[in-house]
mmCIF file of C-alpha atoms and ligand atoms in Angstrom:
data_model
loop_
_atom_site.group_PDB
_atom_site.id
_atom_site.type_symbol
_atom_site.label_atom_id
_atom_site.label_comp_id
_atom_site.label_asym_id
_atom_site.label_seq_id
_atom_site.Cartn_x
_atom_site.Cartn_y
_atom_site.Cartn_z
ATOM 1 C CA MET A 223 0.000 0.000 0.000
ATOM 2 C CA ASN A 224 1.224 3.496 -0.785
ATOM 3 C CA ALA A 225 2.130 5.785 2.106
ATOM 4 C CA PRO A 226 -0.535 8.435 2.688
ATOM 5 C CA SER A 227 0.222 11.728 0.899
ATOM 6 C CA MET A 228 1.733 14.339 3.210
ATOM 7 C CA ALA A 229 1.092 17.279 0.889
ATOM 8 C CA PRO A 230 -2.045 19.354 1.303
ATOM 9 C CA ARG A 231 -4.499 19.001 -1.560
ATOM 10 C CA PRO A 232 -4.608 21.085 -3.508
ATOM 11 C CA LEU A 233 -0.983 22.143 -3.092
ATOM 12 C CA ARG A 234 -1.071 25.900 -2.495
ATOM 13 C CA TRP A 235 1.582 28.010 -4.222
ATOM 14 C CA GLY A 236 2.754 31.523 -3.487
ATOM 15 C CA ILE A 237 4.709 33.305 -6.210
ATOM 16 C CA LEU A 238 7.407 35.746 -5.123
ATOM 17 C CA GLY A 239 8.224 38.162 -7.949
ATOM 18 C CA CYS A 240 5.736 38.739 -10.769
ATOM 19 C CA GLY A 241 7.937 38.983 -13.880
ATOM 20 C CA ASN A 242 8.190 37.104 -17.162
ATOM 21 C CA ILE A 243 8.929 33.602 -15.967
ATOM 22 C CA ALA A 244 6.375 33.812 -13.156
ATOM 23 C CA ALA A 245 3.639 34.378 -15.744
ATOM 24 C CA THR A 246 4.703 31.418 -17.899
ATOM 25 C CA VAL A 247 5.013 29.095 -14.921
ATOM 26 C CA ALA A 248 1.632 30.252 -13.602
ATOM 27 C CA ARG A 249 0.054 29.181 -16.895
ATOM 28 C CA ASP A 250 1.742 25.763 -16.890
ATOM 29 C CA LEU A 251 0.838 25.177 -13.257
ATOM 30 C CA ARG A 252 -2.743 24.762 -14.447
ATOM 31 C CA LEU A 253 -1.664 21.673 -16.390
ATOM 32 C CA VAL A 254 -0.834 19.832 -13.156
ATOM 33 C CA PRO A 255 -3.766 18.425 -11.165
ATOM 34 C CA ASP A 256 -4.343 19.660 -7.604
ATOM 35 C CA GLN A 257 -2.197 22.808 -7.819
ATOM 36 C CA VAL A 258 -3.439 26.295 -7.026
ATOM 37 C CA ILE A 259 -1.784 29.694 -6.719
ATOM 38 C CA THR A 260 -3.215 31.273 -3.595
ATOM 39 C CA ALA A 261 -1.077 34.427 -3.321
ATOM 40 C CA VAL A 262 1.459 36.457 -5.274
ATOM 41 C CA ALA A 263 3.796 39.239 -4.215
ATOM 42 C CA SER A 264 5.623 41.867 -6.200
ATOM 43 C CA ALA A 265 7.734 44.733 -4.928
ATOM 44 C CA THR A 266 6.858 46.711 -8.069
ATOM 45 C CA PRO A 267 3.772 48.852 -7.404
ATOM 46 C CA GLY A 268 0.665 47.496 -9.123
ATOM 47 C CA LYS A 269 2.369 44.423 -10.579
ATOM 48 C CA ALA A 270 1.027 41.831 -8.120
ATOM 49 C CA ALA A 271 -2.553 43.056 -8.507
ATOM 50 C CA ALA A 272 -2.306 42.951 -12.303
ATOM 51 C CA PHE A 273 -0.729 39.483 -12.186
ATOM 52 C CA ALA A 274 -3.407 38.226 -9.771
ATOM 53 C CA ALA A 275 -6.173 39.523 -12.025
ATOM 54 C CA ILE A 276 -4.752 37.805 -15.103
ATOM 55 C CA HIS A 277 -4.047 34.491 -13.374
ATOM 56 C CA GLY A 278 -7.088 34.385 -11.083
ATOM 57 C CA VAL A 279 -5.155 34.589 -7.813
ATOM 58 C CA ALA A 280 -7.078 35.601 -4.692
ATOM 59 C CA THR A 281 -4.358 37.516 -2.858
ATOM 60 C CA ALA A 282 -1.962 40.132 -4.264
ATOM 61 C CA LEU A 283 0.714 41.498 -1.941
ATOM 62 C CA THR A 284 3.309 44.233 -2.210
ATOM 63 C CA ARG A 285 5.781 42.830 0.336
ATOM 64 C CA TYR A 286 7.558 39.485 0.080
ATOM 65 C CA GLU A 287 7.560 39.335 3.906
ATOM 66 C CA ASP A 288 3.771 39.184 3.852
ATOM 67 C CA LEU A 289 3.715 36.351 1.310
ATOM 68 C CA VAL A 290 5.980 33.934 3.154
ATOM 69 C CA VAL A 291 3.913 34.005 6.357
ATOM 70 C CA ARG A 292 0.557 33.268 4.709
ATOM 71 C CA ASP A 293 -1.073 30.143 6.101
ATOM 72 C CA GLU A 294 -2.629 29.387 2.723
ATOM 73 C CA VAL A 295 0.809 29.131 1.073
ATOM 74 C CA ASP A 296 2.526 25.716 1.243
ATOM 75 C CA VAL A 297 5.306 26.322 -1.243
ATOM 76 C CA VAL A 298 6.927 29.536 -2.440
ATOM 77 C CA TYR A 299 8.157 29.820 -6.025
ATOM 78 C CA ILE A 300 10.990 32.361 -6.176
ATOM 79 C CA ALA A 301 10.749 34.055 -9.579
ATOM 80 C CA THR A 302 12.900 37.129 -9.058
ATOM 81 C CA SER A 303 16.162 37.751 -10.887
ATOM 82 C CA HIS A 304 19.153 35.682 -9.805
ATOM 83 C CA GLU A 305 20.991 38.286 -7.729
ATOM 84 C CA ARG A 306 17.963 38.320 -5.409
ATOM 85 C CA HIS A 307 17.423 34.569 -5.064
ATOM 86 C CA PHE A 308 19.592 34.186 -1.972
ATOM 87 C CA ASP A 309 17.760 36.827 0.087
ATOM 88 C CA ASN A 310 14.325 35.854 -1.233
ATOM 89 C CA ALA A 311 14.751 32.103 -0.738
ATOM 90 C CA ARG A 312 16.271 32.654 2.702
ATOM 91 C CA LEU A 313 13.218 34.676 3.683
ATOM 92 C CA ALA A 314 10.834 31.907 2.627
ATOM 93 C CA LEU A 315 12.879 29.072 4.152
ATOM 94 C CA ALA A 316 13.229 30.973 7.429
ATOM 95 C CA ALA A 317 9.427 31.242 7.491
ATOM 96 C CA GLY A 318 9.248 27.455 7.209
ATOM 97 C CA LYS A 319 7.979 27.309 3.629
ATOM 98 C CA ALA A 320 8.964 24.806 0.972
ATOM 99 C CA VAL A 321 10.833 26.591 -1.823
ATOM 100 C CA LEU A 322 11.187 26.145 -5.574
ATOM 101 C CA CYS A 323 13.743 28.749 -6.685
ATOM 102 C CA GLU A 324 14.489 29.791 -10.252
ATOM 103 C CA LYS A 325 17.859 29.002 -11.821
ATOM 104 C CA PRO A 326 20.604 29.695 -11.020
ATOM 105 C CA LEU A 327 19.755 28.924 -7.387
ATOM 106 C CA THR A 328 22.183 31.631 -6.254
ATOM 107 C CA ILE A 329 25.132 33.553 -7.672
ATOM 108 C CA ASN A 330 27.755 31.246 -6.119
ATOM 109 C CA ALA A 331 28.256 27.969 -4.257
ATOM 110 C CA ARG A 332 28.677 29.620 -0.865
ATOM 111 C CA GLN A 333 25.176 31.112 -1.047
ATOM 112 C CA ALA A 334 23.738 27.835 -2.367
ATOM 113 C CA ARG A 335 25.289 25.910 0.518
ATOM 114 C CA GLU A 336 23.837 28.383 3.009
ATOM 115 C CA LEU A 337 20.365 27.901 1.575
ATOM 116 C CA ALA A 338 20.728 24.112 1.570
ATOM 117 C CA ASP A 339 21.854 24.212 5.211
ATOM 118 C CA LEU A 340 18.976 26.476 6.166
ATOM 119 C CA ALA A 341 16.457 24.205 4.434
ATOM 120 C CA GLN A 342 17.896 21.252 6.313
ATOM 121 C CA ARG A 343 17.762 23.055 9.671
ATOM 122 C CA GLN A 344 14.190 24.126 8.986
ATOM 123 C CA GLY A 345 13.223 20.658 7.773
ATOM 124 C CA VAL A 346 11.709 22.064 4.590
ATOM 125 C CA PHE A 347 11.930 21.307 0.887
ATOM 126 C CA LEU A 348 14.271 23.244 -1.409
ATOM 127 C CA MET A 349 14.901 22.747 -5.131
ATOM 128 C CA GLU A 350 16.442 24.797 -7.912
ATOM 129 C CA ALA A 351 13.990 25.183 -10.798
ATOM 130 C CA TRP A 352 16.366 23.714 -13.384
ATOM 131 C CA TRP A 353 13.360 22.660 -15.438
ATOM 132 C CA THR A 354 15.449 20.787 -18.035
ATOM 133 C CA ARG A 355 15.877 17.833 -15.667
ATOM 134 C CA PHE A 356 12.176 17.066 -15.540
ATOM 135 C CA PHE A 357 11.234 16.751 -19.205
ATOM 136 C CA PRO A 358 10.084 13.188 -19.889
ATOM 137 C CA ILE A 359 12.541 12.909 -22.775
ATOM 138 C CA ILE A 360 15.453 13.464 -20.379
ATOM 139 C CA ASP A 361 14.643 10.267 -18.485
ATOM 140 C CA LEU A 362 14.554 8.396 -21.808
ATOM 141 C CA LEU A 363 17.903 9.919 -22.775
ATOM 142 C CA LEU A 364 19.493 8.905 -19.466
ATOM 143 C CA ALA A 365 18.073 5.383 -19.854
ATOM 144 C CA ASP A 366 19.451 5.112 -23.408
ATOM 145 C CA LEU A 367 22.861 6.300 -22.236
ATOM 146 C CA ALA A 368 22.818 3.821 -19.352
ATOM 147 C CA ALA A 369 21.885 1.065 -21.835
ATOM 148 C CA GLY A 370 24.984 1.993 -23.838
ATOM 149 C CA VAL A 371 23.354 3.028 -27.136
ATOM 150 C CA ILE A 372 26.465 5.051 -28.003
ATOM 151 C CA GLY A 373 28.794 3.474 -25.452
ATOM 152 C CA PRO A 374 30.321 5.611 -22.711
ATOM 153 C CA VAL A 375 30.053 9.302 -23.501
ATOM 154 C CA ARG A 376 33.512 10.599 -24.384
ATOM 155 C CA LEU A 377 32.577 14.076 -25.585
ATOM 156 C CA LEU A 378 29.638 16.342 -24.873
ATOM 157 C CA GLN A 379 29.242 19.667 -26.635
ATOM 158 C CA ALA A 380 26.458 22.044 -25.630
ATOM 159 C CA ASP A 381 25.843 25.669 -26.506
ATOM 160 C CA PHE A 382 23.444 28.369 -25.370
ATOM 161 C CA GLY A 383 23.822 31.771 -26.966
ATOM 162 C CA ILE A 384 21.193 34.444 -27.524
ATOM 163 C CA ARG A 385 21.314 37.933 -28.930
ATOM 164 C CA SER A 386 18.940 40.607 -27.718
ATOM 165 C CA SER A 387 18.787 44.344 -27.045
ATOM 166 C CA TRP A 388 19.271 44.284 -23.297
ATOM 167 C CA ALA A 389 18.473 47.456 -21.356
ATOM 168 C CA PRO A 390 21.614 48.677 -19.555
ATOM 169 C CA ASP A 391 20.154 47.690 -16.175
ATOM 170 C CA HIS A 392 19.059 44.197 -17.290
ATOM 171 C CA ARG A 393 20.420 41.283 -15.244
ATOM 172 C CA MET A 394 22.129 39.902 -18.369
ATOM 173 C CA VAL A 395 24.411 42.916 -18.759
ATOM 174 C CA ASP A 396 24.484 44.939 -15.529
ATOM 175 C CA PRO A 397 27.587 44.001 -13.499
ATOM 176 C CA ALA A 398 25.848 45.242 -10.338
ATOM 177 C CA ARG A 399 23.311 42.441 -10.881
ATOM 178 C CA ALA A 400 25.777 39.562 -11.323
ATOM 179 C CA ALA A 401 25.453 39.735 -15.096
ATOM 180 C CA GLY A 402 27.066 37.636 -17.782
ATOM 181 C CA ALA A 403 26.550 34.663 -20.056
ATOM 182 C CA LEU A 404 27.847 31.950 -17.736
ATOM 183 C CA LEU A 405 25.551 32.518 -14.774
ATOM 184 C CA ASP A 406 22.307 33.035 -16.663
ATOM 185 C CA LEU A 407 22.751 30.796 -19.728
ATOM 186 C CA GLY A 408 25.905 28.767 -19.101
ATOM 187 C CA VAL A 409 24.183 27.187 -16.130
ATOM 188 C CA TYR A 410 22.220 25.103 -18.669
ATOM 189 C CA PRO A 411 25.124 23.441 -20.516
ATOM 190 C CA VAL A 412 27.080 23.086 -17.265
ATOM 191 C CA SER A 413 24.143 21.422 -15.490
ATOM 192 C CA PHE A 414 23.504 19.249 -18.542
ATOM 193 C CA ALA A 415 27.106 18.011 -18.577
ATOM 194 C CA HIS A 416 26.972 17.211 -14.849
ATOM 195 C CA LEU A 417 23.737 15.287 -15.467
ATOM 196 C CA VAL A 418 24.981 13.279 -18.446
ATOM 197 C CA TYR A 419 28.258 12.321 -16.780
ATOM 198 C CA GLY A 420 26.522 11.762 -13.429
ATOM 199 C CA ALA A 421 29.360 13.426 -11.552
ATOM 200 C CA ALA A 422 31.168 16.660 -10.858
ATOM 201 C CA PRO A 423 34.167 17.393 -13.088
ATOM 202 C CA THR A 424 37.684 16.611 -11.970
ATOM 203 C CA ALA A 425 39.129 19.543 -13.919
ATOM 204 C CA VAL A 426 37.594 22.821 -15.054
ATOM 205 C CA SER A 427 39.034 25.453 -17.351
ATOM 206 C CA GLY A 428 37.660 28.154 -19.569
ATOM 207 C CA GLN A 429 38.026 31.446 -21.268
ATOM 208 C CA MET A 430 35.727 34.399 -21.661
ATOM 209 C CA ARG A 431 35.265 37.387 -23.913
ATOM 210 C CA ALA A 432 34.281 40.367 -21.759
ATOM 211 C CA THR A 433 31.718 43.080 -22.407
ATOM 212 C CA ASP A 434 32.868 46.679 -22.149
ATOM 213 C CA ARG A 435 31.430 46.584 -18.621
ATOM 214 C CA GLY A 436 33.673 43.689 -17.612
ATOM 215 C CA VAL A 437 31.339 40.666 -17.422
ATOM 216 C CA ASP A 438 31.419 37.668 -19.742
ATOM 217 C CA ALA A 439 29.658 38.268 -23.051
ATOM 218 C CA GLN A 440 30.792 34.805 -24.064
ATOM 219 C CA SER A 441 32.153 31.901 -22.073
ATOM 220 C CA SER A 442 33.814 28.708 -23.316
ATOM 221 C CA LEU A 443 34.422 25.909 -20.833
ATOM 222 C CA LEU A 444 36.301 22.630 -20.964
ATOM 223 C CA LEU A 445 35.423 20.119 -18.239
ATOM 224 C CA SER A 446 36.911 16.659 -17.613
ATOM 225 C CA PHE A 447 34.850 14.044 -15.787
ATOM 226 C CA PRO A 448 35.975 11.134 -13.588
ATOM 227 C CA ALA A 449 35.422 8.385 -16.189
ATOM 228 C CA GLY A 450 37.475 10.336 -18.730
ATOM 229 C CA GLY A 451 34.727 12.059 -20.719
ATOM 230 C CA GLN A 452 35.008 15.720 -21.588
ATOM 231 C CA ALA A 453 32.507 18.535 -22.050
ATOM 232 C CA VAL A 454 33.016 21.581 -24.262
ATOM 233 C CA LEU A 455 30.386 24.149 -23.333
ATOM 234 C CA THR A 456 29.660 27.660 -24.540
ATOM 235 C CA SER A 457 27.274 30.453 -23.640
ATOM 236 C CA ALA A 458 26.838 33.958 -24.996
ATOM 237 C CA ILE A 459 24.619 37.002 -24.551
ATOM 238 C CA ASP A 460 25.449 38.793 -27.785
ATOM 239 C CA VAL A 461 25.458 36.095 -30.448
ATOM 240 C CA GLN A 462 22.734 33.654 -31.401
ATOM 241 C CA VAL A 463 23.966 30.059 -31.220
ATOM 242 C CA PRO A 464 21.860 26.907 -31.765
ATOM 243 C CA HIS A 465 20.736 25.573 -28.392
ATOM 244 C CA GLN A 466 21.957 22.112 -29.136
ATOM 245 C CA ALA A 467 23.733 19.349 -27.218
ATOM 246 C CA ARG A 468 25.788 16.689 -29.002
ATOM 247 C CA LEU A 469 26.971 13.556 -27.231
ATOM 248 C CA TYR A 470 29.615 11.282 -28.746
ATOM 249 C CA GLY A 471 30.617 7.782 -27.716
ATOM 250 C CA PRO A 472 32.521 4.960 -29.420
ATOM 251 C CA GLU A 473 29.256 3.493 -30.762
ATOM 252 C CA GLY A 474 27.672 6.668 -32.117
ATOM 253 C CA ALA A 475 26.255 10.088 -31.366
ATOM 254 C CA ILE A 476 23.126 11.655 -29.919
ATOM 255 C CA VAL A 477 21.898 15.124 -30.879
ATOM 256 C CA VAL A 478 19.493 16.958 -28.584
ATOM 257 C CA ASP A 479 17.958 20.080 -30.092
ATOM 258 C CA ASP A 480 16.751 22.767 -27.703
ATOM 259 C CA PHE A 481 18.447 20.760 -24.997
ATOM 260 C CA PHE A 482 17.343 23.168 -22.279
ATOM 261 C CA HIS A 483 13.675 22.306 -22.936
ATOM 262 C CA PRO A 484 13.828 19.213 -25.119
ATOM 263 C CA SER A 485 11.021 17.242 -26.694
ATOM 264 C CA ALA A 486 13.180 14.958 -28.879
ATOM 265 C CA TYR A 487 16.628 13.609 -29.590
ATOM 266 C CA THR A 488 18.186 11.705 -32.450
ATOM 267 C CA ILE A 489 20.451 8.703 -32.038
ATOM 268 C CA HIS A 490 23.039 8.183 -34.782
ATOM 269 C CA PRO A 491 24.402 4.681 -34.146
ATOM 270 C CA ARG A 492 27.791 3.973 -35.703
ATOM 271 C CA GLY A 493 27.096 2.397 -39.085
ATOM 272 C CA GLY A 494 23.307 2.238 -38.569
ATOM 273 C CA PRO A 495 20.260 4.321 -39.443
ATOM 274 C CA ALA A 496 19.371 7.352 -37.299
ATOM 275 C CA ARG A 497 16.539 6.921 -34.822
ATOM 276 C CA ARG A 498 14.483 9.814 -33.490
ATOM 277 C CA ILE A 499 12.883 9.681 -30.044
ATOM 278 C CA GLU A 500 10.079 12.178 -29.411
ATOM 279 C CA ARG A 501 7.993 13.164 -26.417
ATOM 280 C CA PRO A 502 5.979 16.271 -27.311
ATOM 281 C CA PHE A 503 4.294 18.085 -24.459
ATOM 282 C CA PRO A 504 1.560 20.687 -23.994
ATOM 283 C CA GLY A 505 2.230 24.170 -22.630
ATOM 284 C CA SER A 506 5.725 25.562 -22.203
ATOM 285 C CA GLY A 507 7.096 22.618 -20.209
ATOM 286 C CA TYR A 508 7.249 24.032 -16.680
ATOM 287 C CA GLN A 509 4.525 21.602 -15.590
ATOM 288 C CA PHE A 510 7.130 18.870 -15.140
ATOM 289 C CA GLU A 511 9.092 20.713 -12.451
ATOM 290 C CA ILE A 512 5.813 21.675 -10.753
ATOM 291 C CA ALA A 513 4.767 18.002 -10.772
ATOM 292 C CA GLU A 514 8.156 17.055 -9.294
ATOM 293 C CA VAL A 515 7.700 19.471 -6.389
ATOM 294 C CA ALA A 516 4.175 18.171 -5.799
ATOM 295 C CA ALA A 517 5.406 14.556 -5.868
ATOM 296 C CA CYS A 518 8.266 15.307 -3.467
ATOM 297 C CA LEU A 519 6.016 17.115 -1.009
ATOM 298 C CA GLY A 520 3.443 14.331 -1.370
ATOM 299 C CA ASP A 521 6.120 11.860 -0.306
ATOM 300 C CA GLY A 522 7.304 14.109 2.523
ATOM 301 C CA ARG A 523 10.734 14.583 0.892
ATOM 302 C CA ARG A 524 12.909 17.603 1.567
ATOM 303 C CA GLU A 525 14.700 17.458 -1.727
ATOM 304 C CA SER A 526 14.246 15.931 -5.133
ATOM 305 C CA ILE A 527 15.987 12.644 -5.849
ATOM 306 C CA ARG A 528 16.094 13.601 -9.526
ATOM 307 C CA ARG A 529 17.607 17.009 -8.843
ATOM 308 C CA PRO A 530 19.273 16.796 -5.430
ATOM 309 C CA LEU A 531 20.786 19.888 -3.871
ATOM 310 C CA ALA A 532 24.217 18.244 -4.089
ATOM 311 C CA ASP A 533 23.931 18.461 -7.898
ATOM 312 C CA THR A 534 23.019 22.139 -7.779
ATOM 313 C CA LEU A 535 25.918 22.811 -5.389
ATOM 314 C CA ALA A 536 28.329 20.966 -7.690
ATOM 315 C CA VAL A 537 27.228 23.065 -10.676
ATOM 316 C CA MET A 538 27.648 26.275 -8.693
ATOM 317 C CA ALA A 539 31.130 25.124 -7.641
ATOM 318 C CA THR A 540 32.071 24.464 -11.277
ATOM 319 C CA MET A 541 30.959 27.941 -12.292
ATOM 320 C CA ASP A 542 32.771 29.469 -9.297
ATOM 321 C CA ALA A 543 35.963 27.664 -10.320
ATOM 322 C CA VAL A 544 35.951 28.968 -13.863
ATOM 323 C CA ARG A 545 35.062 32.489 -12.724
ATOM 324 C CA ASP A 546 37.930 32.349 -10.238
ATOM 325 C CA SER A 547 40.274 31.632 -13.124
ATOM 326 C CA TRP A 548 38.928 34.729 -14.907
ATOM 327 C CA GLY A 549 39.027 36.902 -11.784
ATOM 328 C CA LEU A 550 35.330 37.670 -12.324
ATOM 329 C CA ARG A 551 33.609 38.592 -9.053
ATOM 330 C CA TYR A 552 30.000 39.487 -8.473
ATOM 331 C CA PRO A 553 28.934 42.216 -6.023
ATOM 332 C CA GLY A 554 29.353 41.146 -2.406
ATOM 333 C CA GLU A 555 31.857 38.363 -3.178
HETATM 334 N N1 LIG B 200 13.545 28.357 -16.295
HETATM 335 C C1 LIG B 200 13.505 29.156 -17.356
HETATM 336 O O1 LIG B 200 13.253 28.758 -18.478
HETATM 337 C C2 LIG B 200 13.720 30.614 -17.162
HETATM 338 C C3 LIG B 200 13.381 31.507 -18.174
HETATM 339 C C4 LIG B 200 13.557 32.854 -17.943
HETATM 340 C C5 LIG B 200 14.079 33.273 -16.728
HETATM 341 N N2 LIG B 200 14.431 32.358 -15.775
HETATM 342 C C6 LIG B 200 14.989 32.772 -14.499
HETATM 343 O O2 LIG B 200 13.924 33.373 -13.763
HETATM 344 C C7 LIG B 200 14.405 34.482 -13.026
HETATM 345 C C8 LIG B 200 13.576 35.705 -13.413
HETATM 346 O O3 LIG B 200 13.694 35.923 -14.795
HETATM 347 P P1 LIG B 200 12.600 36.863 -15.569
HETATM 348 O O4 LIG B 200 12.979 36.823 -16.978
HETATM 349 O O5 LIG B 200 11.230 36.493 -15.146
HETATM 350 O O6 LIG B 200 13.009 38.279 -14.954
HETATM 351 P P2 LIG B 200 12.231 39.652 -14.893
HETATM 352 O O7 LIG B 200 10.878 39.525 -15.457
HETATM 353 O O8 LIG B 200 13.144 40.681 -15.451
HETATM 354 O O9 LIG B 200 12.177 39.915 -13.318
HETATM 355 C C9 LIG B 200 11.519 39.043 -12.436
HETATM 356 C C10 LIG B 200 11.244 39.779 -11.135
HETATM 357 O O10 LIG B 200 12.475 40.061 -10.478
HETATM 358 C C11 LIG B 200 12.387 41.321 -9.826
HETATM 359 N N3 LIG B 200 13.316 42.247 -10.463
HETATM 360 C C12 LIG B 200 13.774 42.207 -11.729
HETATM 361 N N4 LIG B 200 14.577 43.252 -11.959
HETATM 362 C C13 LIG B 200 14.630 43.962 -10.817
HETATM 363 C C14 LIG B 200 15.298 45.146 -10.410
HETATM 364 N N5 LIG B 200 16.108 45.817 -11.236
HETATM 365 N N6 LIG B 200 15.097 45.592 -9.157
HETATM 366 C C15 LIG B 200 14.287 44.917 -8.310
HETATM 367 N N7 LIG B 200 13.637 43.779 -8.634
HETATM 368 C C16 LIG B 200 13.818 43.321 -9.872
HETATM 369 C C17 LIG B 200 10.961 41.825 -10.038
HETATM 370 O O11 LIG B 200 10.206 41.352 -8.933
HETATM 371 P P3 LIG B 200 8.866 42.103 -8.456
HETATM 372 O O12 LIG B 200 7.778 41.583 -9.328
HETATM 373 O O13 LIG B 200 8.742 41.720 -7.039
HETATM 374 O O14 LIG B 200 9.107 43.564 -8.614
HETATM 375 C C18 LIG B 200 10.576 41.124 -11.326
HETATM 376 O O15 LIG B 200 9.190 41.007 -11.497
HETATM 377 C C19 LIG B 200 15.896 34.578 -13.323
HETATM 378 O O16 LIG B 200 16.606 33.915 -12.324
HETATM 379 C C20 LIG B 200 16.050 33.820 -14.640
HETATM 380 O O17 LIG B 200 17.328 33.241 -14.794
HETATM 381 C C21 LIG B 200 14.236 31.058 -15.970
#
């Protein structure tokens, strides 16, 4: 017999920060049974009320402090920009709430460790919203790799570059907001490499091309993993690059398009015909991370087995290491 569910039904969400991603996630949350957004908070005047009206949320607040103490909030989704995650997640964890926090969890490993320790002391759930991990196709990919369809992965290449007209105070470009390609976009290829190799790298190196404000416009990383595989990873905020991951082993290759939110991959076995694996999904794809949080809380777990905090900490440590080699520091470090 299954253990009785420990999560309240419906699971009641509070959203902290009412920006772009909060709106998309709020829409996808409707795709998961037994989930409801009971309150939202925005520090920007008028934004929470407008968000609540659009998404049918009963309570709109102007102070994050008022959100995290609401009885009708079981789990807080932190949807602010990354330089604020540490303070915002700490606030919610200290109030005893479960937390799903947008990627990157924090700006460095020290902050991430502090949050993980606080969650443990408080006995509450914490997970980074690295949504990539929870797409159904990712489990199929990991199973295919474990079955040896291309043999042991020897080389992984993954790229994430976008070009846009960022406002000077945008988090992508403003050094005061921990800007740069690596932290915001590079976190995807770095996390993907950690996932595929199932370990933290044994050696990390990289180079960057700086913006005129001194953060990385482009980052190129080379990681070596314990079993000998390597990852070559790039990210950029001023050039468009296909968001593709390519995995090579002695028995073939696998190509994952849009690897940060994938619905398919193609296996190219050595000497055999290509085979395409597809798992299309409705919505934008954030429903899978929402379902993971609901499942974890239903089982009374304090972290996700599929995306444990140790993995998030390892990724942050990798990014810290390469930044150290560049001498790139964020405010407060
Ligand atoms: N998983 C994904 O696919 C995905 C996609 C996009 C973004 N993200 C992540 O989600 C987070 C938010 O991204 P977003 O695109 O939604 O950002 P955004 O719309 O620019 O900002 C989100 C919220 O952060 C707060 N904020 C932003 N700029 C601020 C500033 N200068 N001063 C004070 N508060 C500010 C605001 O909170 P208030 O509403 O309280 O004022 C804003 O509503 C980032 O960590 C990003 O990396 C993830």
